[in-house]
XYZ file of C-alpha atoms in Angstrom:
214
model
C -9.246 28.288 -32.887
C -7.731 31.855 -31.970
C -4.232 32.500 -31.681
C -4.172 32.668 -27.774
C -5.885 29.120 -27.601
C -3.605 27.900 -30.196
C -0.443 29.185 -28.299
C -1.731 27.305 -25.242
C -2.030 24.336 -26.974
C 1.140 24.294 -28.400
C 2.571 24.892 -24.981
C 0.883 21.992 -23.631
C 2.028 19.775 -26.248
C 5.788 20.765 -25.684
C 5.284 20.460 -21.963
C 3.931 17.060 -22.461
C 6.783 15.752 -24.651
C 9.227 17.032 -22.442
C 7.852 15.313 -19.213
C 6.916 12.208 -21.045
C 10.890 11.934 -22.309
C 12.056 12.644 -18.868
C 9.778 9.926 -17.270
C 10.950 7.569 -20.090
C 14.430 8.119 -19.102
C 14.124 7.362 -15.234
C 15.820 4.339 -14.290
C 13.443 1.351 -12.960
C 15.191 1.297 -9.612
C 14.970 5.125 -9.124
C 11.424 5.026 -10.432
C 10.569 2.247 -7.898
C 12.087 4.189 -4.787
C 10.215 7.285 -5.701
C 6.908 5.310 -6.030
C 7.420 3.804 -2.643
C 7.961 7.326 -1.191
C 4.700 8.531 -3.233
C 2.730 5.755 -1.889
C 3.472 6.610 1.828
C 2.713 10.433 1.350
C -0.365 9.323 -0.190
C -1.491 6.682 2.299
C -0.571 9.222 5.125
C -2.898 11.767 3.468
C -5.759 9.478 2.894
C -5.715 8.411 6.634
C -5.714 11.955 7.520
C -8.767 12.534 5.403
C -10.477 9.445 7.060
C -11.544 8.255 3.456
C -13.633 5.211 2.982
C -14.308 5.464 -0.967
C -11.422 6.133 -3.440
C -11.624 6.861 -7.176
C -8.236 5.888 -8.412
C -6.480 4.532 -11.205
C -3.630 2.102 -12.411
C -0.455 4.135 -13.071
C 0.880 3.400 -16.549
C 4.530 2.295 -17.194
C 6.900 5.423 -16.059
C 3.899 7.223 -14.523
C 4.378 8.111 -10.808
C 2.670 6.110 -8.188
C 3.663 2.608 -8.995
C 1.254 0.137 -11.061
C 0.412 -1.557 -7.567
C -1.282 1.405 -6.154
C -4.738 0.206 -6.456
C -3.754 -3.088 -4.733
C -2.250 -1.079 -1.960
C -5.289 1.190 -1.656
C -7.496 -2.049 -1.367
C -5.339 -3.900 1.055
C -5.682 -0.867 3.448
C -9.279 -1.218 3.691
C -10.538 1.356 1.265
C -12.964 0.676 -1.342
C -11.404 1.620 -4.522
C -13.118 2.459 -8.051
C -11.047 2.443 -11.197
C -11.939 4.041 -14.534
C -12.729 1.892 -17.792
C -13.114 3.772 -21.221
C -16.240 2.907 -23.005
C -17.841 4.810 -26.005
C -20.674 7.083 -25.440
C -23.846 5.264 -27.195
C -25.099 8.411 -29.093
C -21.634 9.878 -29.962
C -21.992 9.701 -33.763
C -25.606 11.185 -33.605
C -24.006 14.099 -31.364
C -21.494 14.575 -33.991
C -18.593 13.539 -31.510
C -15.450 11.954 -32.907
C -12.107 10.787 -31.164
C -11.775 10.889 -27.517
C -14.810 13.048 -27.275
C -16.833 10.109 -28.268
C -15.559 7.955 -25.343
C -16.070 8.403 -21.617
C -14.893 6.806 -18.316
C -16.953 4.476 -16.316
C -16.090 3.302 -12.925
C -15.829 -0.129 -11.659
C -15.097 -1.443 -7.906
C -11.856 -2.876 -7.773
C -11.458 -6.389 -6.681
C -8.179 -7.484 -7.701
C -8.537 -8.163 -11.437
C -7.664 -5.843 -14.373
C -7.231 -6.246 -18.058
C -5.089 -4.319 -20.472
C -7.197 -2.532 -23.120
C -6.269 -1.552 -26.709
C -4.259 1.507 -25.431
C -2.138 -0.432 -23.531
C -3.996 0.775 -20.018
C -4.799 -1.549 -17.356
C -8.556 -1.323 -16.581
C -10.691 -2.964 -14.053
C -12.813 -6.366 -14.636
C -16.418 -6.213 -13.541
C -19.672 -4.342 -13.618
C -19.700 -0.731 -13.660
C -21.467 1.269 -11.183
C -23.209 4.336 -12.696
C -23.243 7.318 -10.267
C -20.516 6.234 -7.998
C -17.964 8.750 -8.909
C -19.733 11.881 -7.281
C -20.004 9.886 -4.080
C -16.304 8.867 -3.423
C -14.354 10.571 -0.580
C -11.314 11.254 -2.627
C -10.621 11.452 -6.274
C -7.088 10.516 -7.106
C -6.045 11.822 -10.743
C -3.182 11.338 -12.816
C -1.268 14.320 -14.211
C 1.820 15.243 -16.105
C 2.314 18.454 -13.968
C 0.552 20.445 -11.382
C 1.024 24.361 -10.462
C 1.249 26.262 -7.675
C -2.427 27.049 -8.081
C -3.527 23.512 -8.434
C -4.123 23.413 -12.182
C -3.204 20.347 -13.960
C -1.658 19.192 -17.051
C -3.084 15.878 -18.407
C -2.249 13.551 -21.235
C -4.479 15.406 -23.491
C -7.516 13.090 -23.888
C -9.879 15.339 -21.807
C -11.068 12.192 -19.947
C -10.124 13.653 -16.594
C -11.353 17.211 -17.361
C -14.768 15.951 -18.190
C -14.880 13.707 -15.120
C -13.683 16.744 -12.905
C -16.469 18.967 -14.299
C -19.210 16.705 -12.891
C -20.548 17.763 -9.560
C -19.488 15.660 -6.660
C -18.974 15.554 -2.925
C -15.254 14.974 -2.829
C -13.454 15.795 0.322
C -10.460 16.058 -1.819
C -9.401 15.955 -5.533
C -5.742 14.895 -5.337
C -3.113 14.470 -8.259
C 0.043 12.485 -7.956
C 3.210 13.647 -9.825
C 6.962 13.771 -9.136
C 8.408 16.513 -7.301
C 10.017 18.136 -10.444
C 6.670 18.002 -12.089
C 5.023 20.360 -9.345
C 5.809 23.646 -11.251
C 5.297 27.095 -10.877
C 2.722 27.431 -13.807
C 1.169 25.024 -16.711
C -0.550 26.398 -19.552
C -4.322 26.681 -18.894
C -7.702 27.203 -20.816
C -10.699 28.510 -19.411
C -12.393 24.978 -19.016
C -9.204 23.674 -17.080
C -10.027 22.728 -13.471
C -8.014 22.693 -10.418
C -7.326 20.137 -7.626
C -7.048 20.445 -4.144
C -3.885 18.884 -3.569
C -0.745 17.045 -5.044
C 1.153 14.235 -3.598
C 4.897 13.980 -4.816
C 7.839 11.830 -3.680
C 8.578 14.866 -1.289
C 5.548 15.244 0.457
C 1.722 16.810 0.295
C 0.985 20.385 -0.977
C -2.423 21.681 -0.584
C -4.408 24.442 -2.348
C -7.040 26.861 -1.300
C -9.890 25.248 -3.412
C -10.206 22.605 -6.081
C -12.519 21.892 -8.934
C -12.638 25.847 -9.922
C -12.000 27.064 -13.035
C -9.403 29.590 -14.195
C -10.515 32.949 -13.183
């Protein structure tokens, strides 16, 4: 690991720690009110895009968006697909370990979820291979988004790898609190940008998404 790469990694770790700590300190009632505003702004945005199929996720405790987000999306008439973490069959043969030995598969959400070993809610049902590139909007979690659309994730790399796949998305949209929409986040050359970010204060769009750092 080069000195520059190490510095970026350390900067990401420090930023993640600070944001997670701030999220945990947010009172429940305050979090609930913020989530309502985020959901309204998101639904307005999806309506403007005339979206039909959406890849989403179940926000974790303290994460912006509200754990009822998938149900809200489904109730609006959208086809909603949620991720489930699975092992890559030939990971050991390829020398992969940790989160690199896992990937996301996508399941149409019909209202039922189960909590995995990491404490993350996942959909119950059969996976639909190849559906992700065909959704209209890809909603992604983030700890922070910067003014160019670059995203700071949790560090597992699941969404970095998913975003790197070619897709016909009209929009790749992240969800964060307004304080987490920042001037800059530490980025590596493989990090990809989103098209837009929804916060409790509204919508911000970027020139292009799914592009790498120049």
